[in-house]
């Protein structure tokens, strides 16, 4: 019997190579606001979380209004790069999407980004997903499990029939809190970051659907 029926993908860093654009936009904004920011801060406090939550996690002493205004500015810096088409879709993920579809699996994207649909449309792959769930569709963003639970619900599947593919610490925590099998993808060579995942890979090119099913059966 097939255990795996649905695959839920994070977007930034898993499907789309948009982490550099997000990082550059955050860096510019935090520098203007006078906050220290580097890759470690990004991964520990910002990556995978909703825009306001990520901004607030760094601007810990700022008023909500200031955090909101700064987060909107960051979005303008990000969008400028996206509008100029400054991102690629990962080839390994495209191949993996094809393999999933060939096996009849249903696919969803569950991203904290309010720009998720825009990025998927620009990449020309929005129609590959039966559900596209954004951070604003739920009350609690990652690391809460709500976004993945809603994505599974929209696919008409229980969490046990789905696998989540994530590249962020907050995303892995959210998937595990929701009772999902989670594949962590680390393209940076720092696999220990995603230690909470059930399996960590450096790309999806060698990930086989039968390996995922084997993990599910354990
Ligand atoms: O500002 P947006 O596009 O709504 O995205 C929110 C967050 O979305 C996450 O997917 C990214 O990992 C973060 O870097 C980003 O800040
Ligand atoms: Mg991500």
PDB file of C-alpha atoms and ligand atoms in Angstrom:
ATOM      1  CA  UNK A   1       0.000   0.000   0.000  1.00  0.00           C
ATOM      2  CA  UNK A   2       1.249   3.467  -0.870  1.00  0.00           C
ATOM      3  CA  UNK A   3       1.715   5.563   2.252  1.00  0.00           C
ATOM      4  CA  UNK A   4       2.847   8.765   0.598  1.00  0.00           C
ATOM      5  CA  UNK A   5       0.119  10.725  -1.161  1.00  0.00           C
ATOM      6  CA  UNK A   6       1.103  14.392  -0.943  1.00  0.00           C
ATOM      7  CA  UNK A   7       4.222  16.542  -0.910  1.00  0.00           C
ATOM      8  CA  UNK A   8       4.253  19.967   0.736  1.00  0.00           C
ATOM      9  CA  UNK A   9       7.096  22.251  -0.308  1.00  0.00           C
ATOM     10  CA  UNK A  10       8.422  25.349   1.339  1.00  0.00           C
ATOM     11  CA  UNK A  11       9.157  27.935  -1.365  1.00  0.00           C
ATOM     12  CA  UNK A  12      12.177  30.149  -0.630  1.00  0.00           C
ATOM     13  CA  UNK A  13      15.340  28.057  -0.716  1.00  0.00           C
ATOM     14  CA  UNK A  14      13.492  24.843  -1.622  1.00  0.00           C
ATOM     15  CA  UNK A  15      11.744  25.627  -4.921  1.00  0.00           C
ATOM     16  CA  UNK A  16      13.029  29.098  -5.738  1.00  0.00           C
ATOM     17  CA  UNK A  17      16.562  30.389  -5.303  1.00  0.00           C
ATOM     18  CA  UNK A  18      15.228  33.512  -3.577  1.00  0.00           C
ATOM     19  CA  UNK A  19      17.224  33.348  -0.341  1.00  0.00           C
ATOM     20  CA  UNK A  20      19.920  35.726  -1.708  1.00  0.00           C
ATOM     21  CA  UNK A  21      17.229  38.288  -2.644  1.00  0.00           C
ATOM     22  CA  UNK A  22      15.532  38.021   0.763  1.00  0.00           C
ATOM     23  CA  UNK A  23      18.881  38.181   2.553  1.00  0.00           C
ATOM     24  CA  UNK A  24      20.049  41.257   0.625  1.00  0.00           C
ATOM     25  CA  UNK A  25      16.738  43.047   1.278  1.00  0.00           C
ATOM     26  CA  UNK A  26      16.846  42.251   5.007  1.00  0.00           C
ATOM     27  CA  UNK A  27      20.496  43.319   5.196  1.00  0.00           C
ATOM     28  CA  UNK A  28      19.783  46.698   3.615  1.00  0.00           C
ATOM     29  CA  UNK A  29      16.793  47.375   5.846  1.00  0.00           C
ATOM     30  CA  UNK A  30      18.458  46.273   9.122  1.00  0.00           C
ATOM     31  CA  UNK A  31      21.546  48.346   8.294  1.00  0.00           C
ATOM     32  CA  UNK A  32      19.357  51.426   7.789  1.00  0.00           C
ATOM     33  CA  UNK A  33      17.593  50.706  11.090  1.00  0.00           C
ATOM     34  CA  UNK A  34      20.901  50.188  12.932  1.00  0.00           C
ATOM     35  CA  UNK A  35      20.664  46.455  13.720  1.00  0.00           C
ATOM     36  CA  UNK A  36      23.462  43.915  13.324  1.00  0.00           C
ATOM     37  CA  UNK A  37      22.607  41.235  10.772  1.00  0.00           C
ATOM     38  CA  UNK A  38      24.500  38.369   9.203  1.00  0.00           C
ATOM     39  CA  UNK A  39      23.836  34.867   7.878  1.00  0.00           C
ATOM     40  CA  UNK A  40      23.697  33.368  11.329  1.00  0.00           C
ATOM     41  CA  UNK A  41      21.066  35.880  12.507  1.00  0.00           C
ATOM     42  CA  UNK A  42      19.147  35.235   9.284  1.00  0.00           C
ATOM     43  CA  UNK A  43      19.033  31.462   9.772  1.00  0.00           C
ATOM     44  CA  UNK A  44      18.387  31.544  13.521  1.00  0.00           C
ATOM     45  CA  UNK A  45      15.770  34.286  13.710  1.00  0.00           C
ATOM     46  CA  UNK A  46      14.417  35.354  10.314  1.00  0.00           C
ATOM     47  CA  UNK A  47      14.496  32.519   7.761  1.00  0.00           C
ATOM     48  CA  UNK A  48      11.152  30.800   7.211  1.00  0.00           C
ATOM     49  CA  UNK A  49       9.189  33.168   9.416  1.00  0.00           C
ATOM     50  CA  UNK A  50       6.583  35.685   8.316  1.00  0.00           C
ATOM     51  CA  UNK A  51       7.821  39.144   7.390  1.00  0.00           C
ATOM     52  CA  UNK A  52       6.726  40.955  10.561  1.00  0.00           C
ATOM     53  CA  UNK A  53       7.807  38.069  12.815  1.00  0.00           C
ATOM     54  CA  UNK A  54      11.271  38.012  11.237  1.00  0.00           C
ATOM     55  CA  UNK A  55      11.682  41.780  11.527  1.00  0.00           C
ATOM     56  CA  UNK A  56      10.531  41.769  15.153  1.00  0.00           C
ATOM     57  CA  UNK A  57      12.892  38.924  16.051  1.00  0.00           C
ATOM     58  CA  UNK A  58      15.831  41.238  15.237  1.00  0.00           C
ATOM     59  CA  UNK A  59      14.342  44.659  16.137  1.00  0.00           C
ATOM     60  CA  UNK A  60      13.557  43.430  19.641  1.00  0.00           C
ATOM     61  CA  UNK A  61      13.368  46.901  21.224  1.00  0.00           C
ATOM     62  CA  UNK A  62      11.407  48.651  18.452  1.00  0.00           C
ATOM     63  CA  UNK A  63       7.709  49.581  18.557  1.00  0.00           C
ATOM     64  CA  UNK A  64       5.327  47.471  16.427  1.00  0.00           C
ATOM     65  CA  UNK A  65       4.749  50.491  14.141  1.00  0.00           C
ATOM     66  CA  UNK A  66       8.453  50.898  13.487  1.00  0.00           C
ATOM     67  CA  UNK A  67       8.848  47.155  12.886  1.00  0.00           C
ATOM     68  CA  UNK A  68       5.921  47.223  10.438  1.00  0.00           C
ATOM     69  CA  UNK A  69       7.265  50.186   8.480  1.00  0.00           C
ATOM     70  CA  UNK A  70      10.736  48.653   8.296  1.00  0.00           C
ATOM     71  CA  UNK A  71       9.308  45.280   7.192  1.00  0.00           C
ATOM     72  CA  UNK A  72       7.375  46.994   4.376  1.00  0.00           C
ATOM     73  CA  UNK A  73      10.564  48.693   3.210  1.00  0.00           C
ATOM     74  CA  UNK A  74      12.335  45.335   3.194  1.00  0.00           C
ATOM     75  CA  UNK A  75       9.554  43.996   0.981  1.00  0.00           C
ATOM     76  CA  UNK A  76      10.054  46.830  -1.517  1.00  0.00           C
ATOM     77  CA  UNK A  77      13.784  45.972  -1.699  1.00  0.00           C
ATOM     78  CA  UNK A  78      12.923  42.291  -2.211  1.00  0.00           C
ATOM     79  CA  UNK A  79      10.267  42.950  -4.852  1.00  0.00           C
ATOM     80  CA  UNK A  80      12.587  45.171  -6.847  1.00  0.00           C
ATOM     81  CA  UNK A  81      14.894  42.180  -7.331  1.00  0.00           C
ATOM     82  CA  UNK A  82      12.037  39.783  -8.119  1.00  0.00           C
ATOM     83  CA  UNK A  83      10.473  42.171 -10.641  1.00  0.00           C
ATOM     84  CA  UNK A  84      13.856  42.295 -12.377  1.00  0.00           C
ATOM     85  CA  UNK A  85      13.712  38.501 -12.572  1.00  0.00           C
ATOM     86  CA  UNK A  86      16.755  38.053 -10.340  1.00  0.00           C
ATOM     87  CA  UNK A  87      16.029  34.484  -9.268  1.00  0.00           C
ATOM     88  CA  UNK A  88      16.098  30.920 -10.614  1.00  0.00           C
ATOM     89  CA  UNK A  89      14.109  27.817  -9.849  1.00  0.00           C
ATOM     90  CA  UNK A  90      16.295  24.979  -8.577  1.00  0.00           C
ATOM     91  CA  UNK A  91      16.739  22.351 -11.307  1.00  0.00           C
ATOM     92  CA  UNK A  92      16.785  19.467  -8.797  1.00  0.00           C
ATOM     93  CA  UNK A  93      13.419  20.588  -7.425  1.00  0.00           C
ATOM     94  CA  UNK A  94      11.907  20.842 -10.909  1.00  0.00           C
ATOM     95  CA  UNK A  95      12.984  17.265 -11.601  1.00  0.00           C
ATOM     96  CA  UNK A  96      11.640  16.134  -8.247  1.00  0.00           C
ATOM     97  CA  UNK A  97       8.287  17.850  -8.956  1.00  0.00           C
ATOM     98  CA  UNK A  98       8.089  15.935 -12.230  1.00  0.00           C
ATOM     99  CA  UNK A  99       8.825  12.627 -10.485  1.00  0.00           C
ATOM    100  CA  UNK A 100       6.147  13.317  -7.852  1.00  0.00           C
ATOM    101  CA  UNK A 101       3.549  14.165 -10.479  1.00  0.00           C
ATOM    102  CA  UNK A 102       4.417  11.083 -12.496  1.00  0.00           C
ATOM    103  CA  UNK A 103       3.659   8.988  -9.396  1.00  0.00           C
ATOM    104  CA  UNK A 104       0.274  10.703  -8.984  1.00  0.00           C
ATOM    105  CA  UNK A 105       1.183  12.583  -5.812  1.00  0.00           C
ATOM    106  CA  UNK A 106      -0.611  15.844  -5.090  1.00  0.00           C
ATOM    107  CA  UNK A 107       1.560  18.877  -4.406  1.00  0.00           C
ATOM    108  CA  UNK A 108       1.263  21.990  -2.260  1.00  0.00           C
ATOM    109  CA  UNK A 109       3.398  24.989  -1.418  1.00  0.00           C
ATOM    110  CA  UNK A 110       3.281  26.252   2.163  1.00  0.00           C
ATOM    111  CA  UNK A 111       5.337  29.426   2.420  1.00  0.00           C
ATOM    112  CA  UNK A 112       5.462  32.211   4.982  1.00  0.00           C
ATOM    113  CA  UNK A 113       6.001  34.636   2.137  1.00  0.00           C
ATOM    114  CA  UNK A 114       3.164  36.875   1.007  1.00  0.00           C
ATOM    115  CA  UNK A 115       4.907  36.856  -2.360  1.00  0.00           C
ATOM    116  CA  UNK A 116       4.680  33.081  -2.789  1.00  0.00           C
ATOM    117  CA  UNK A 117       2.078  33.118  -5.576  1.00  0.00           C
ATOM    118  CA  UNK A 118       3.893  35.944  -7.400  1.00  0.00           C
ATOM    119  CA  UNK A 119       7.201  34.045  -7.316  1.00  0.00           C
ATOM    120  CA  UNK A 120       5.570  30.782  -8.474  1.00  0.00           C
ATOM    121  CA  UNK A 121       3.764  32.604 -11.283  1.00  0.00           C
ATOM    122  CA  UNK A 122       6.913  34.404 -12.390  1.00  0.00           C
ATOM    123  CA  UNK A 123       8.650  31.030 -12.443  1.00  0.00           C
ATOM    124  CA  UNK A 124       5.774  29.623 -14.529  1.00  0.00           C
ATOM    125  CA  UNK A 125       5.067  26.727 -12.144  1.00  0.00           C
ATOM    126  CA  UNK A 126       2.082  27.918 -10.068  1.00  0.00           C
ATOM    127  CA  UNK A 127      -0.209  25.481 -11.903  1.00  0.00           C
ATOM    128  CA  UNK A 128       1.796  22.483 -10.666  1.00  0.00           C
ATOM    129  CA  UNK A 129       0.389  22.908  -7.149  1.00  0.00           C
ATOM    130  CA  UNK A 130      -3.087  21.861  -6.039  1.00  0.00           C
ATOM    131  CA  UNK A 131      -2.764  24.232  -3.064  1.00  0.00           C
ATOM    132  CA  UNK A 132      -0.688  27.351  -2.421  1.00  0.00           C
ATOM    133  CA  UNK A 133      -0.860  28.370   1.237  1.00  0.00           C
ATOM    134  CA  UNK A 134       0.676  31.600   2.499  1.00  0.00           C
ATOM    135  CA  UNK A 135       1.631  32.774   5.969  1.00  0.00           C
ATOM    136  CA  UNK A 136      -1.332  35.124   6.054  1.00  0.00           C
ATOM    137  CA  UNK A 137      -3.788  32.255   5.598  1.00  0.00           C
ATOM    138  CA  UNK A 138      -3.177  31.117   9.191  1.00  0.00           C
ATOM    139  CA  UNK A 139      -3.176  32.823  12.596  1.00  0.00           C
ATOM    140  CA  UNK A 140       0.249  31.543  13.653  1.00  0.00           C
ATOM    141  CA  UNK A 141       3.255  31.484  11.339  1.00  0.00           C
ATOM    142  CA  UNK A 142       6.147  28.995  11.331  1.00  0.00           C
ATOM    143  CA  UNK A 143       7.483  27.562  13.707  1.00  0.00           C
ATOM    144  CA  UNK A 144       3.811  26.878  14.524  1.00  0.00           C
ATOM    145  CA  UNK A 145       2.464  23.960  12.465  1.00  0.00           C
ATOM    146  CA  UNK A 146      -0.721  25.740  11.250  1.00  0.00           C
ATOM    147  CA  UNK A 147       0.443  26.444   7.682  1.00  0.00           C
ATOM    148  CA  UNK A 148       1.378  22.813   6.996  1.00  0.00           C
ATOM    149  CA  UNK A 149      -1.815  21.504   8.607  1.00  0.00           C
ATOM    150  CA  UNK A 150      -3.856  23.840   6.382  1.00  0.00           C
ATOM    151  CA  UNK A 151      -1.910  22.772   3.292  1.00  0.00           C
ATOM    152  CA  UNK A 152      -2.602  19.087   4.069  1.00  0.00           C
ATOM    153  CA  UNK A 153      -6.268  19.890   4.663  1.00  0.00           C
ATOM    154  CA  UNK A 154      -6.488  21.641   1.294  1.00  0.00           C
ATOM    155  CA  UNK A 155      -4.955  18.573  -0.332  1.00  0.00           C
ATOM    156  CA  UNK A 156      -7.601  16.487   1.427  1.00  0.00           C
ATOM    157  CA  UNK A 157      -4.930  14.434   3.214  1.00  0.00           C
ATOM    158  CA  UNK A 158      -3.934  13.727   6.828  1.00  0.00           C
ATOM    159  CA  UNK A 159      -0.397  14.797   7.876  1.00  0.00           C
ATOM    160  CA  UNK A 160       0.672  11.123   7.988  1.00  0.00           C
ATOM    161  CA  UNK A 161       0.134  10.851   4.214  1.00  0.00           C
ATOM    162  CA  UNK A 162       2.315  13.878   3.429  1.00  0.00           C
ATOM    163  CA  UNK A 163       5.970  14.795   3.515  1.00  0.00           C
ATOM    164  CA  UNK A 164       7.186  18.357   4.080  1.00  0.00           C
ATOM    165  CA  UNK A 165      10.349  19.625   2.390  1.00  0.00           C
ATOM    166  CA  UNK A 166      11.964  22.530   4.220  1.00  0.00           C
ATOM    167  CA  UNK A 167      15.225  24.481   4.373  1.00  0.00           C
ATOM    168  CA  UNK A 168      14.620  26.656   7.450  1.00  0.00           C
ATOM    169  CA  UNK A 169      15.006  25.861  11.147  1.00  0.00           C
ATOM    170  CA  UNK A 170      11.563  27.392  11.831  1.00  0.00           C
ATOM    171  CA  UNK A 171      10.055  25.367   8.966  1.00  0.00           C
ATOM    172  CA  UNK A 172      11.448  22.034  10.173  1.00  0.00           C
ATOM    173  CA  UNK A 173      10.135  22.809  13.674  1.00  0.00           C
ATOM    174  CA  UNK A 174       6.694  23.637  12.213  1.00  0.00           C
ATOM    175  CA  UNK A 175       6.539  20.422  10.189  1.00  0.00           C
ATOM    176  CA  UNK A 176       7.525  18.231  13.117  1.00  0.00           C
ATOM    177  CA  UNK A 177       5.081  20.024  15.451  1.00  0.00           C
ATOM    178  CA  UNK A 178       2.336  19.164  12.935  1.00  0.00           C
ATOM    179  CA  UNK A 179       3.198  15.473  12.909  1.00  0.00           C
ATOM    180  CA  UNK A 180       4.702  15.439   9.392  1.00  0.00           C
ATOM    181  CA  UNK A 181       7.655  13.521   8.091  1.00  0.00           C
ATOM    182  CA  UNK A 182      10.143  16.255   7.225  1.00  0.00           C
ATOM    183  CA  UNK A 183      12.986  16.240   4.729  1.00  0.00           C
ATOM    184  CA  UNK A 184      15.447  19.028   5.467  1.00  0.00           C
ATOM    185  CA  UNK A 185      17.268  20.438   2.473  1.00  0.00           C
ATOM    186  CA  UNK A 186      20.499  22.218   3.179  1.00  0.00           C
ATOM    187  CA  UNK A 187      22.231  23.684   0.170  1.00  0.00           C
ATOM    188  CA  UNK A 188      24.832  25.497   2.289  1.00  0.00           C
ATOM    189  CA  UNK A 189      26.848  22.613   3.737  1.00  0.00           C
ATOM    190  CA  UNK A 190      25.669  23.310   7.304  1.00  0.00           C
ATOM    191  CA  UNK A 191      23.416  20.301   7.779  1.00  0.00           C
ATOM    192  CA  UNK A 192      23.499  20.494  11.587  1.00  0.00           C
ATOM    193  CA  UNK A 193      21.137  23.492  11.378  1.00  0.00           C
ATOM    194  CA  UNK A 194      18.292  21.203  10.361  1.00  0.00           C
ATOM    195  CA  UNK A 195      18.947  18.491  12.934  1.00  0.00           C
ATOM    196  CA  UNK A 196      15.229  18.184  13.749  1.00  0.00           C
ATOM    197  CA  UNK A 197      14.403  16.820  10.282  1.00  0.00           C
ATOM    198  CA  UNK A 198      13.886  13.099   9.647  1.00  0.00           C
ATOM    199  CA  UNK A 199      16.381  13.154   6.791  1.00  0.00           C
ATOM    200  CA  UNK A 200      18.722  15.923   5.604  1.00  0.00           C
ATOM    201  CA  UNK A 201      19.822  16.142   1.982  1.00  0.00           C
ATOM    202  CA  UNK A 202      21.990  18.631   0.120  1.00  0.00           C
ATOM    203  CA  UNK A 203      19.731  18.613  -2.934  1.00  0.00           C
ATOM    204  CA  UNK A 204      16.657  16.748  -4.094  1.00  0.00           C
ATOM    205  CA  UNK A 205      18.499  15.130  -6.980  1.00  0.00           C
ATOM    206  CA  UNK A 206      19.190  11.880  -5.139  1.00  0.00           C
ATOM    207  CA  UNK A 207      16.018  11.776  -3.082  1.00  0.00           C
ATOM    208  CA  UNK A 208      13.839   8.837  -4.153  1.00  0.00           C
ATOM    209  CA  UNK A 209      10.145   8.601  -3.401  1.00  0.00           C
ATOM    210  CA  UNK A 210      10.657   5.010  -2.229  1.00  0.00           C
ATOM    211  CA  UNK A 211      13.156   6.280   0.370  1.00  0.00           C
ATOM    212  CA  UNK A 212      10.527   8.679   1.705  1.00  0.00           C
ATOM    213  CA  UNK A 213       7.983   5.856   1.903  1.00  0.00           C
ATOM    214  CA  UNK A 214      10.482   3.704   3.730  1.00  0.00           C
ATOM    215  CA  UNK A 215      10.934   6.481   6.324  1.00  0.00           C
ATOM    216  CA  UNK A 216       7.153   6.795   6.632  1.00  0.00           C
ATOM    217  CA  UNK A 217       6.796   3.093   7.297  1.00  0.00           C
ATOM    218  CA  UNK A 218       9.188   3.220  10.268  1.00  0.00           C
TER     219      UNK A 218
HETATM  220  O1  LIG B   1       8.391  39.176   2.979  1.00  0.00           O
HETATM  221  P1  LIG B   1       7.760  37.960   2.400  1.00  0.00           P
HETATM  222  O2  LIG B   1       7.978  37.813   0.917  1.00  0.00           O
HETATM  223  O3  LIG B   1       6.307  37.865   2.775  1.00  0.00           O
HETATM  224  O4  LIG B   1       8.502  36.696   3.011  1.00  0.00           O
HETATM  225  C1  LIG B   1       8.564  36.392   4.372  1.00  0.00           C
HETATM  226  C2  LIG B   1       9.654  35.349   4.613  1.00  0.00           C
HETATM  227  O5  LIG B   1       9.375  34.204   3.819  1.00  0.00           O
HETATM  228  C3  LIG B   1      10.247  33.103   4.053  1.00  0.00           C
HETATM  229  O6  LIG B   1       9.898  32.077   3.168  1.00  0.00           O
HETATM  230  C4  LIG B   1      11.696  33.477   3.845  1.00  0.00           C
HETATM  231  O7  LIG B   1      12.484  32.406   4.289  1.00  0.00           O
HETATM  232  C5  LIG B   1      12.063  34.746   4.601  1.00  0.00           C
HETATM  233  O8  LIG B   1      13.342  35.182   4.256  1.00  0.00           O
HETATM  234  C6  LIG B   1      11.060  35.829   4.288  1.00  0.00           C
HETATM  235  O9  LIG B   1      11.392  36.966   5.035  1.00  0.00           O
HETATM  236 MG1  LIG B   2      12.660  28.399   2.980  1.00  0.00          MG
END
